[in-house]
PDB file of C-alpha atoms and ligand atoms in Angstrom:
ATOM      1  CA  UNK T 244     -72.830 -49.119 -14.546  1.00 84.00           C
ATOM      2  CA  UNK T 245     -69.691 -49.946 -12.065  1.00 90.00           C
ATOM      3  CA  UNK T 246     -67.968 -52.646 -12.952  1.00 92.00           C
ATOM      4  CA  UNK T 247     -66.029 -55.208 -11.648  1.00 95.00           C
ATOM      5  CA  UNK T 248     -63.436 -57.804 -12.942  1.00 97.00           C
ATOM      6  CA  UNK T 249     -62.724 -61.497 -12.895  1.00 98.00           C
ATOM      7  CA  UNK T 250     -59.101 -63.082 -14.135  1.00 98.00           C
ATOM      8  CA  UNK T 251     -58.927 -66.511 -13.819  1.00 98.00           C
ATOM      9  CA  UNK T 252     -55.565 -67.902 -13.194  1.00 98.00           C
ATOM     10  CA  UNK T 253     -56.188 -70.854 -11.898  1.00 97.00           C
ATOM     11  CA  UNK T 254     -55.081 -73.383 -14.911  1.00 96.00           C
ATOM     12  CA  UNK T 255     -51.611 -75.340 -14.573  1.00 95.00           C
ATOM     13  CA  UNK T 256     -50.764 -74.223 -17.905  1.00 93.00           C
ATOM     14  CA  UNK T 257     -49.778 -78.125 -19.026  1.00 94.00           C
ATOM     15  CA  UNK T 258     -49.520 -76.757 -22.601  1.00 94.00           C
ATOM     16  CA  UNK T 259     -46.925 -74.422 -21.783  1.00 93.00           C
ATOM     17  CA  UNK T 260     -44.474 -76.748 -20.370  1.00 89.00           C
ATOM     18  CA  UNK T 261     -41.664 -74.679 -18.479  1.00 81.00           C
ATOM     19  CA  UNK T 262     -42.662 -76.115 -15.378  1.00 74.00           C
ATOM     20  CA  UNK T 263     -43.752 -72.443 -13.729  1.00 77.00           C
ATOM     21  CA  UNK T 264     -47.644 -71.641 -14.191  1.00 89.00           C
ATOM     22  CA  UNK T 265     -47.791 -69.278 -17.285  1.00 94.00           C
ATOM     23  CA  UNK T 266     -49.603 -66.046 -15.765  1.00 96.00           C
ATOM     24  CA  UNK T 267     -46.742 -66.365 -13.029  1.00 96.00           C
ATOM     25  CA  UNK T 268     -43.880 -66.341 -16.111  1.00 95.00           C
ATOM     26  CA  UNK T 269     -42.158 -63.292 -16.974  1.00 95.00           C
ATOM     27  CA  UNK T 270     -42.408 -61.695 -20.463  1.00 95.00           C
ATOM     28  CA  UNK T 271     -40.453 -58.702 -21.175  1.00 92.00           C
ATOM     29  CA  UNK T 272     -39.579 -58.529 -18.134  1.00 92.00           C
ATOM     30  CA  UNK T 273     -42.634 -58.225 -15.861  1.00 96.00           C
ATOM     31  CA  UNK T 274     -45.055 -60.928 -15.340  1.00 97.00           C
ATOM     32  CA  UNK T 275     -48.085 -62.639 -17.539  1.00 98.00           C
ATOM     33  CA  UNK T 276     -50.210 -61.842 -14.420  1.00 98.00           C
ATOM     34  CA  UNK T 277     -49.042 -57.951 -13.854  1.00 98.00           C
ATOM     35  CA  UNK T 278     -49.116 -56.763 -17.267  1.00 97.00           C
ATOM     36  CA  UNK T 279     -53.373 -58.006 -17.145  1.00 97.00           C
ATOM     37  CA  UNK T 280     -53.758 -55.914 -13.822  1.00 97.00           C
ATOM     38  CA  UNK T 281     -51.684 -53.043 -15.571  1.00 96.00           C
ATOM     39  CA  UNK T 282     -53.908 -53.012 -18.319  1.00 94.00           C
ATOM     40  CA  UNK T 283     -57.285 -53.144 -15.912  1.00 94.00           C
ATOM     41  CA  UNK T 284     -55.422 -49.884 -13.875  1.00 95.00           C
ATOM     42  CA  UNK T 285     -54.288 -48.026 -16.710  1.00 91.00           C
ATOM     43  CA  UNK T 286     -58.020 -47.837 -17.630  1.00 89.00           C
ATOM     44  CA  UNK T 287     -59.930 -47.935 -13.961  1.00 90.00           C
ATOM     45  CA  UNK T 288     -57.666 -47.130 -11.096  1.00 93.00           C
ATOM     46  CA  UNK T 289     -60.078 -48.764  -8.279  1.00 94.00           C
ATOM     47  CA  UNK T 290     -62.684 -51.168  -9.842  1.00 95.00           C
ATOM     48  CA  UNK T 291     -62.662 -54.465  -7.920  1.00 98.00           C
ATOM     49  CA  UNK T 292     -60.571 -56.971  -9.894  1.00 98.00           C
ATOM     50  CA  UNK T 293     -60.684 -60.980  -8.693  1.00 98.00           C
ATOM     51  CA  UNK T 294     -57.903 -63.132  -9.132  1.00 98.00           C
ATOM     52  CA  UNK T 295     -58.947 -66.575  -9.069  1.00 98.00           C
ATOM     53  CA  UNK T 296     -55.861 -68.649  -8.284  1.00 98.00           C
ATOM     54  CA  UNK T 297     -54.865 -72.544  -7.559  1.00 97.00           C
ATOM     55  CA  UNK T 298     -54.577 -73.483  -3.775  1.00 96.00           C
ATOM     56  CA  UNK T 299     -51.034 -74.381  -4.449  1.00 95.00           C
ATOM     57  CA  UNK T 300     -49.675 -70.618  -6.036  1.00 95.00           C
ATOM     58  CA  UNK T 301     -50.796 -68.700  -2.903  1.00 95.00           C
ATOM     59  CA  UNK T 302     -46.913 -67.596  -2.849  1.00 95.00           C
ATOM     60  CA  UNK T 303     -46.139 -67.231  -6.471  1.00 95.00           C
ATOM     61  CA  UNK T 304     -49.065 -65.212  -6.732  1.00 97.00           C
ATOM     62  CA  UNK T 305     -47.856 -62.705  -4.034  1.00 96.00           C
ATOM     63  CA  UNK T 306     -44.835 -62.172  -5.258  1.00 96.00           C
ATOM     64  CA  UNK T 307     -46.243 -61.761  -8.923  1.00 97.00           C
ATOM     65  CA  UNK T 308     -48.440 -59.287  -8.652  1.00 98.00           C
ATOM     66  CA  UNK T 309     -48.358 -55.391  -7.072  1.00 96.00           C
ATOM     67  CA  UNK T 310     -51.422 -55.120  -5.034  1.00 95.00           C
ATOM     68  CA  UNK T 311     -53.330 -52.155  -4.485  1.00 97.00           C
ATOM     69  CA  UNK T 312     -56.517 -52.557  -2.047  1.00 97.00           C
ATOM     70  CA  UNK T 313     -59.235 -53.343  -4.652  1.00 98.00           C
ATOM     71  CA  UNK T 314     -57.197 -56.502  -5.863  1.00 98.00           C
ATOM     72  CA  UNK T 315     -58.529 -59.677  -4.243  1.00 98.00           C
ATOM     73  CA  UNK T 316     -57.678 -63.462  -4.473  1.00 98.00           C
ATOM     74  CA  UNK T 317     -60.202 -66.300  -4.237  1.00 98.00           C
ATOM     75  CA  UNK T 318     -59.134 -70.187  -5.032  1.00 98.00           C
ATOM     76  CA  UNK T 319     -60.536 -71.845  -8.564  1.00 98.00           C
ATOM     77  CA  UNK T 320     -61.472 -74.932  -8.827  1.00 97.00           C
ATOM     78  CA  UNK T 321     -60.230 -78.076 -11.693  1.00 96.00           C
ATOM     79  CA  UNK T 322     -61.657 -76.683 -14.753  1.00 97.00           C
ATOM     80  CA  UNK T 323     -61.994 -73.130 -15.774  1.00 97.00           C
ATOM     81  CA  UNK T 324     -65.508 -73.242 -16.008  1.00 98.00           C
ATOM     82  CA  UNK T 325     -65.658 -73.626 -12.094  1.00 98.00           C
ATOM     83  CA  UNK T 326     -62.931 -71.172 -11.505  1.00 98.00           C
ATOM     84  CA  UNK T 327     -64.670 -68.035 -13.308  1.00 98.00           C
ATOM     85  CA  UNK T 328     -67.892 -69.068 -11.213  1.00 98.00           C
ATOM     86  CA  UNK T 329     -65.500 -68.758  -7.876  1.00 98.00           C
ATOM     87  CA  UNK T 330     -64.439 -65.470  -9.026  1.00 98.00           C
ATOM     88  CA  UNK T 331     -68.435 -64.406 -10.232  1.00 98.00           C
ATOM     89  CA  UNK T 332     -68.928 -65.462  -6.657  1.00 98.00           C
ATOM     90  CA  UNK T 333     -66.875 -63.741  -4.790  1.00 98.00           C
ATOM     91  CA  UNK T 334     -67.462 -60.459  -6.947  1.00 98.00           C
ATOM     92  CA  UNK T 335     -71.124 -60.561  -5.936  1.00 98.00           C
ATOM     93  CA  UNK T 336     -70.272 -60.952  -2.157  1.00 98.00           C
ATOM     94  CA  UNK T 337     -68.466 -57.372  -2.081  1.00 98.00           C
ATOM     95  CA  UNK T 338     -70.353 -54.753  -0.282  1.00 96.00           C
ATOM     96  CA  UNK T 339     -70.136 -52.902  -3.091  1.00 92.00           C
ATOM     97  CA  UNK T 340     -70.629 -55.601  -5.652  1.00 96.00           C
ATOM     98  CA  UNK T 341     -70.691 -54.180  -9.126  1.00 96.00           C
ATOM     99  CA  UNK T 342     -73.496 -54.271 -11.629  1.00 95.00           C
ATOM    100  CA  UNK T 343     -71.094 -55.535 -14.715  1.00 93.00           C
ATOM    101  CA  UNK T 344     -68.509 -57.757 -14.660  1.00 95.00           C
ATOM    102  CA  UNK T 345     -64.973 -57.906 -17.361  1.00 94.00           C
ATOM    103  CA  UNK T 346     -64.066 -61.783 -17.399  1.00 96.00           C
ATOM    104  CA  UNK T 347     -60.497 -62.008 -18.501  1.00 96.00           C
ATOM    105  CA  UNK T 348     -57.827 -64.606 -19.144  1.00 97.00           C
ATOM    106  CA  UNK T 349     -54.581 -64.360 -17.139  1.00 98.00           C
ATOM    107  CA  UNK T 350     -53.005 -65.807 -20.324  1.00 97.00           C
ATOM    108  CA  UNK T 351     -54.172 -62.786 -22.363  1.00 96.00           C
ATOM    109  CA  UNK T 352     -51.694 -60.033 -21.716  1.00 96.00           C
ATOM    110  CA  UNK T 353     -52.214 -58.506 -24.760  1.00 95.00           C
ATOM    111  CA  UNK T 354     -55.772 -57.005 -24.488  1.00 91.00           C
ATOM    112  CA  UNK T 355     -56.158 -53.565 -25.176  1.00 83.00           C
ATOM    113  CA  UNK T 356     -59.319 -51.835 -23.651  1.00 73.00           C
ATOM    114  CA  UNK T 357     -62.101 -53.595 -25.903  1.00 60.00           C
ATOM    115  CA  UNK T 358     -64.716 -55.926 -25.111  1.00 61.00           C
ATOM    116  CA  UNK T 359     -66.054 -58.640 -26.259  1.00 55.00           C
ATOM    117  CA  UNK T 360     -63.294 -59.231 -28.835  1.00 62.00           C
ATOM    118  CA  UNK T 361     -63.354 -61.202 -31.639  1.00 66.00           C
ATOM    119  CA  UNK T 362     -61.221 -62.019 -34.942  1.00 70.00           C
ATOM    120  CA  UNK T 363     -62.418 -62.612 -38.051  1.00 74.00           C
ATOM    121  CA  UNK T 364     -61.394 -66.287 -38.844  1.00 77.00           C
ATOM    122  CA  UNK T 365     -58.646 -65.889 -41.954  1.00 76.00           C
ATOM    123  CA  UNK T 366     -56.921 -69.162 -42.256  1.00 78.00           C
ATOM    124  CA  UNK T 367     -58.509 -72.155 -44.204  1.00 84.00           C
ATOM    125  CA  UNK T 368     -60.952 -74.247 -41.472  1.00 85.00           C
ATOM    126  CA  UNK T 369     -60.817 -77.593 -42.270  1.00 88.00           C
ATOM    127  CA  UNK T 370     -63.275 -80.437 -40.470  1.00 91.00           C
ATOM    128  CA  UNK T 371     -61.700 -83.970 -39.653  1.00 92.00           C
ATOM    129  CA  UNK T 372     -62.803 -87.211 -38.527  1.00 92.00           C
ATOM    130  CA  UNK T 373     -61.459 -88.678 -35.339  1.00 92.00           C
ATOM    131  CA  UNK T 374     -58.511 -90.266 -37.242  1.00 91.00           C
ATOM    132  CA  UNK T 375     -57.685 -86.820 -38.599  1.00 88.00           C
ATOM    133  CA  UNK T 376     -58.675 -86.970 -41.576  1.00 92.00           C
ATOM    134  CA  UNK T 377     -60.142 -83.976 -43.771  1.00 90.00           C
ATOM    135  CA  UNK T 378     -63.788 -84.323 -44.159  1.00 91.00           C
ATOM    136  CA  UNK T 379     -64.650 -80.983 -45.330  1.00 91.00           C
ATOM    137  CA  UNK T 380     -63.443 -77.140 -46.093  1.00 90.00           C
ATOM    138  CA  UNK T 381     -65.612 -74.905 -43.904  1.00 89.00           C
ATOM    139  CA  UNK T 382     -66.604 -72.153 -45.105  1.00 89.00           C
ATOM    140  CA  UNK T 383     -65.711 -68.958 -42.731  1.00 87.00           C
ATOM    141  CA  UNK T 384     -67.908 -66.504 -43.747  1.00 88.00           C
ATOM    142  CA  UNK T 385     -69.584 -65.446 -40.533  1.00 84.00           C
ATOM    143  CA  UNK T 386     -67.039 -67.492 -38.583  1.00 84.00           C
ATOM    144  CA  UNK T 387     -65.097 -65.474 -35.434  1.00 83.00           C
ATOM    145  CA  UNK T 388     -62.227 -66.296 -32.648  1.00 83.00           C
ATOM    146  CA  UNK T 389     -63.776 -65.596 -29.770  1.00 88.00           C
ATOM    147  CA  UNK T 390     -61.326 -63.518 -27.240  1.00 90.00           C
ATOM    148  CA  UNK T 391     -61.626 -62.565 -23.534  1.00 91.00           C
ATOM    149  CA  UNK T 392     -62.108 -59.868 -22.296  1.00 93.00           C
ATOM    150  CA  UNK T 393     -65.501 -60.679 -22.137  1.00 92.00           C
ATOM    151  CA  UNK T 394     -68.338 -58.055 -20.915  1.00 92.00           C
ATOM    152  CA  UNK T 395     -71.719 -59.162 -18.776  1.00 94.00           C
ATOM    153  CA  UNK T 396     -74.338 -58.044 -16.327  1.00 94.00           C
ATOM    154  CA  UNK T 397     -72.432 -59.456 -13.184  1.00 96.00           C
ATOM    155  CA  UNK T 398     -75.787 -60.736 -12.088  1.00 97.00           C
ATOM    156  CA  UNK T 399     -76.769 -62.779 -15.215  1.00 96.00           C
ATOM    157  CA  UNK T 400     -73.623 -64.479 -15.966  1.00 97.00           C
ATOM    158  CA  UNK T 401     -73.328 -65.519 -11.963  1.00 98.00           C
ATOM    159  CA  UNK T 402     -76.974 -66.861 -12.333  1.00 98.00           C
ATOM    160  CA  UNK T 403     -76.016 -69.124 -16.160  1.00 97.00           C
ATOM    161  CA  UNK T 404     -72.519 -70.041 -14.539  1.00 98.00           C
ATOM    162  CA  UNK T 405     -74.253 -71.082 -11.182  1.00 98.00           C
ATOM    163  CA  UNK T 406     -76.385 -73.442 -13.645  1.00 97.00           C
ATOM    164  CA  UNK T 407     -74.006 -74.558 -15.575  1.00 97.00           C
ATOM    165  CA  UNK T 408     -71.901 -76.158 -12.871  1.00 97.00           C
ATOM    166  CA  UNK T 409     -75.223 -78.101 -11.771  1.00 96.00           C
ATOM    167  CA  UNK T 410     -74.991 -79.582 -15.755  1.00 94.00           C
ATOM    168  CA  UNK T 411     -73.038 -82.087 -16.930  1.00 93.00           C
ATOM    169  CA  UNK T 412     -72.108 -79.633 -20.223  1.00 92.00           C
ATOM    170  CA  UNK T 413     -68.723 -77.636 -20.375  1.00 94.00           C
ATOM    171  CA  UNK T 414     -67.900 -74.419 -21.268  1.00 94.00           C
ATOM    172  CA  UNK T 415     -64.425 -72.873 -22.033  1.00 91.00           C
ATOM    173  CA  UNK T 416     -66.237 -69.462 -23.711  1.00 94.00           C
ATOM    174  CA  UNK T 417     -68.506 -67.411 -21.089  1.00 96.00           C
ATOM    175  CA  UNK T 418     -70.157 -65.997 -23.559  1.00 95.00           C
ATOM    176  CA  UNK T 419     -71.832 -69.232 -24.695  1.00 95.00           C
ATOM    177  CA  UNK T 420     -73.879 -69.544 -21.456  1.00 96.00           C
ATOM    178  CA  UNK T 421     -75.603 -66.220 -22.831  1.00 94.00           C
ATOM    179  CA  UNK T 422     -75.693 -67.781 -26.396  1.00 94.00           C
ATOM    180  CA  UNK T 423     -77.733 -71.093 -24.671  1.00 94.00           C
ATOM    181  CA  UNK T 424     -80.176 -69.199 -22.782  1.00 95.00           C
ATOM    182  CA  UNK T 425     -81.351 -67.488 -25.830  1.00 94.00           C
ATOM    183  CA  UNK T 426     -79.674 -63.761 -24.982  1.00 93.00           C
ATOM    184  CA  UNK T 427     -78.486 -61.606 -27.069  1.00 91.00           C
ATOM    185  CA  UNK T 428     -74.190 -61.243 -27.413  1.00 90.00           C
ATOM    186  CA  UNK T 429     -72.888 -58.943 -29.240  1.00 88.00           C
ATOM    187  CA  UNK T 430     -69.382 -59.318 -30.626  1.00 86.00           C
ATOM    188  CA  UNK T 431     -67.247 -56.412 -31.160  1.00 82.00           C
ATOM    189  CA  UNK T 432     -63.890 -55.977 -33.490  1.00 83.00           C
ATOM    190  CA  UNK T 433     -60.662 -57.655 -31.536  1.00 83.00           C
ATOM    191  CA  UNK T 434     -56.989 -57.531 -31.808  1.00 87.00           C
ATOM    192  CA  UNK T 435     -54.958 -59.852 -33.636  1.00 89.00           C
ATOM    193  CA  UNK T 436     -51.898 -59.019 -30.868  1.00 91.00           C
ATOM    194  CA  UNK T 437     -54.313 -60.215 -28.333  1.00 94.00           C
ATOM    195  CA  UNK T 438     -53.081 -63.539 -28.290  1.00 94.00           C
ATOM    196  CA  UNK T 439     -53.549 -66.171 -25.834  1.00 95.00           C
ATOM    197  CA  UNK T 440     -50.379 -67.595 -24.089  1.00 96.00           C
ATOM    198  CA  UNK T 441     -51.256 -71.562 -24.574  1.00 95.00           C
ATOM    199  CA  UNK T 442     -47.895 -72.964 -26.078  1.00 95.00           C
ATOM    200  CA  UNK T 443     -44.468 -72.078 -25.475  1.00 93.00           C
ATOM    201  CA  UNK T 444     -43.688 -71.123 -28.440  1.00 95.00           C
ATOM    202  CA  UNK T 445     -46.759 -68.426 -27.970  1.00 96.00           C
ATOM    203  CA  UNK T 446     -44.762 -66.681 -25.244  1.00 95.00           C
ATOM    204  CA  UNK T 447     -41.656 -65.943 -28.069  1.00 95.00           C
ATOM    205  CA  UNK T 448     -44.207 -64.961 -30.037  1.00 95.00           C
ATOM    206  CA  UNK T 449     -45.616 -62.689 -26.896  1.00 96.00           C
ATOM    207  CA  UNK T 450     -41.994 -61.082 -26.152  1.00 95.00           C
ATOM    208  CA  UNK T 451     -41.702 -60.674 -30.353  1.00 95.00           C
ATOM    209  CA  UNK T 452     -44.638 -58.467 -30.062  1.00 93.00           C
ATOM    210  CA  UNK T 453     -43.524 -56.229 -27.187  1.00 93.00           C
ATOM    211  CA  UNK T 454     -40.148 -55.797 -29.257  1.00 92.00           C
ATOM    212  CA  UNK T 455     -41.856 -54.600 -31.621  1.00 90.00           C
ATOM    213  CA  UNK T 456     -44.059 -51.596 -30.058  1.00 80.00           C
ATOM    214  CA  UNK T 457     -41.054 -50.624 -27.699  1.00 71.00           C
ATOM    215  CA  UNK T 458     -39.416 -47.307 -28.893  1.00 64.00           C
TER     216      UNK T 458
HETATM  217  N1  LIG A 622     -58.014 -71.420 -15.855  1.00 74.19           N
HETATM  218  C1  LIG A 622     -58.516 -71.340 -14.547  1.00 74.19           C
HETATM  219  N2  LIG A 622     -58.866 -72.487 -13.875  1.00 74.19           N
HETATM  220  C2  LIG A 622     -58.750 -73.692 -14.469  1.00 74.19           C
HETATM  221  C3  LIG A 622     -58.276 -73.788 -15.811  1.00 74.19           C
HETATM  222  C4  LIG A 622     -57.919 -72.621 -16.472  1.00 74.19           C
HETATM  223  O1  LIG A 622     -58.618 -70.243 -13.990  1.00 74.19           O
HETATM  224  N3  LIG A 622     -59.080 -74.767 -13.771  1.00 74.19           N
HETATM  225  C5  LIG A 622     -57.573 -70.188 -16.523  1.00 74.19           C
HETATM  226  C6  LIG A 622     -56.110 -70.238 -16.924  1.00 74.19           C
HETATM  227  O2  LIG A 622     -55.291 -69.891 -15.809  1.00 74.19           O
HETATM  228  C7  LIG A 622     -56.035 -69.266 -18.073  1.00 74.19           C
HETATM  229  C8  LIG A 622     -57.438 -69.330 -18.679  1.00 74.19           C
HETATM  230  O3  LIG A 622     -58.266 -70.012 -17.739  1.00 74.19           O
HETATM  231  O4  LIG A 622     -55.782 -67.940 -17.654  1.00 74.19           O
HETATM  232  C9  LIG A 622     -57.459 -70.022 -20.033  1.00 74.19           C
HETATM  233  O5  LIG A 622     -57.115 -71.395 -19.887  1.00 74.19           O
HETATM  234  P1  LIG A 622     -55.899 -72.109 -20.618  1.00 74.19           P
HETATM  235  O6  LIG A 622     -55.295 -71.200 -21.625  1.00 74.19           O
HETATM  236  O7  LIG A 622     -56.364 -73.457 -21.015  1.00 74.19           O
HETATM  237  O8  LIG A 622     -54.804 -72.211 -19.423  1.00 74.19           O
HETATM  238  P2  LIG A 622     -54.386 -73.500 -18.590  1.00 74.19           P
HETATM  239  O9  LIG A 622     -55.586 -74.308 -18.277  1.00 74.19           O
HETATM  240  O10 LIG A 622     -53.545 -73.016 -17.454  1.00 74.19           O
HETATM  241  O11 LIG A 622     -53.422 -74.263 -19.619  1.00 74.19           O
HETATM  242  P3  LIG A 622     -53.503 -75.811 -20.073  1.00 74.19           P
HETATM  243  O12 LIG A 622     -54.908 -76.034 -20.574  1.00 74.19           O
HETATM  244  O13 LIG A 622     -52.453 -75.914 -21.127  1.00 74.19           O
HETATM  245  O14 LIG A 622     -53.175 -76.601 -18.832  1.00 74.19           O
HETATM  246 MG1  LIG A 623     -56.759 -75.224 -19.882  1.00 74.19          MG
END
């Protein structure tokens, strides 16, 4: 297979707060952004890797990032969802469009080279009402986090995502297209380090964990 990878980047990162869009933030010194193409290089030095971006962080962007030739940068669109289908997109149109594609947060710079990652659910899952109340303990046997990256046939996940966005359904998860259509996903063991930057408070947590595997 040749493979090919899609970061979407595209979000405003309203959770975050700190007025500058997270994958554009710096964490231990280099930024969200970089540190996700460093860990794509450090494992393939060439594959074709998408940034999908908002219309308004064409600048940021640039000066976030250190480009090599196989890095491109396509526009996203209001909801994730939308943005990794720009990014499927414009993987496909390459001459050399790969057969698999690696769909990966921006706000995971964490990820070590696995796919498909996903945690074993360890705290207590409680379900509420819409006045946030406890209805019930769920149990979490069988229950996982799902993580990005994510791992697909390039061609297959283009073809769910392109009917998706003719739906009126949602997806935050990629992999759940696959789950709908009745194919078969896989999930392998992920990292508990490879946390998603949502909150502010994530990104001490973020620049905690590089502390603590510098020597
Ligand atoms: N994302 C995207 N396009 C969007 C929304 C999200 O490419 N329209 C990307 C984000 O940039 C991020 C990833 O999807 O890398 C996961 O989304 P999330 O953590 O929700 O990031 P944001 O949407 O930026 O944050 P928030 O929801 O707090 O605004
Ligand atoms: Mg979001």
């Amino acid at each position: 297979p040749t493979i090919g990878i899609v970061i979407p980047a595209a979000g405003r990162g309203t959770r975050a707060g700190q007025g500058c869009q997270k994958a554009f933030r710096r964490i231990g010194g280099d930024t969200v952004l970089n540190r996700v193409l460093k860990l794509f290089r450090s494992w393939n030095t060439n594959c074709p890797i998408v940034i999908v971006h908002h219309a308004d962080d064409i600048s940021l962007l640039e000066a976030s990032i250190d480009r090599d030739s196989n890095i491109h940068t396509t526009t996203g669109g209001v909801e994730r969802q939308a943005s990794v289908l720009q990014g499927l997109r414009f993987l496909s149109s390459l001459p050399k469009s790969p057969s698999h594609v690696f769909i990966h947060d921006a706000a995971r710079p964490f990820a070590s080279h696995s796919v498909i990652p996903a945690i074993a659910v360890s705290d207590t899952l409680k379900k509420t009402d819409s006045n946030g109340l406890i209805q019930a303990t769920v149990p979490r046997d069988g229950l996982f986090r799902a993580q990005t990256p994510q791992a697909f046939k390039l061609q297959t996940i283009l073809r769910l995502h392109e009917i998706a966005a003719t739906s009126t359904s949602s997806y935050t998860d990629d992999a759940s297209l696959l789950e709908e259509a009745g194919l078969p996903v896989r999930i392998i063991q992920g990292e508990s380090r490879n946390i998603k930057l949502t909150y502010s408070s994530d990104f001490e947590e973020g620049e905690r964990l590089l502390r603590a595997n510098s020597p």
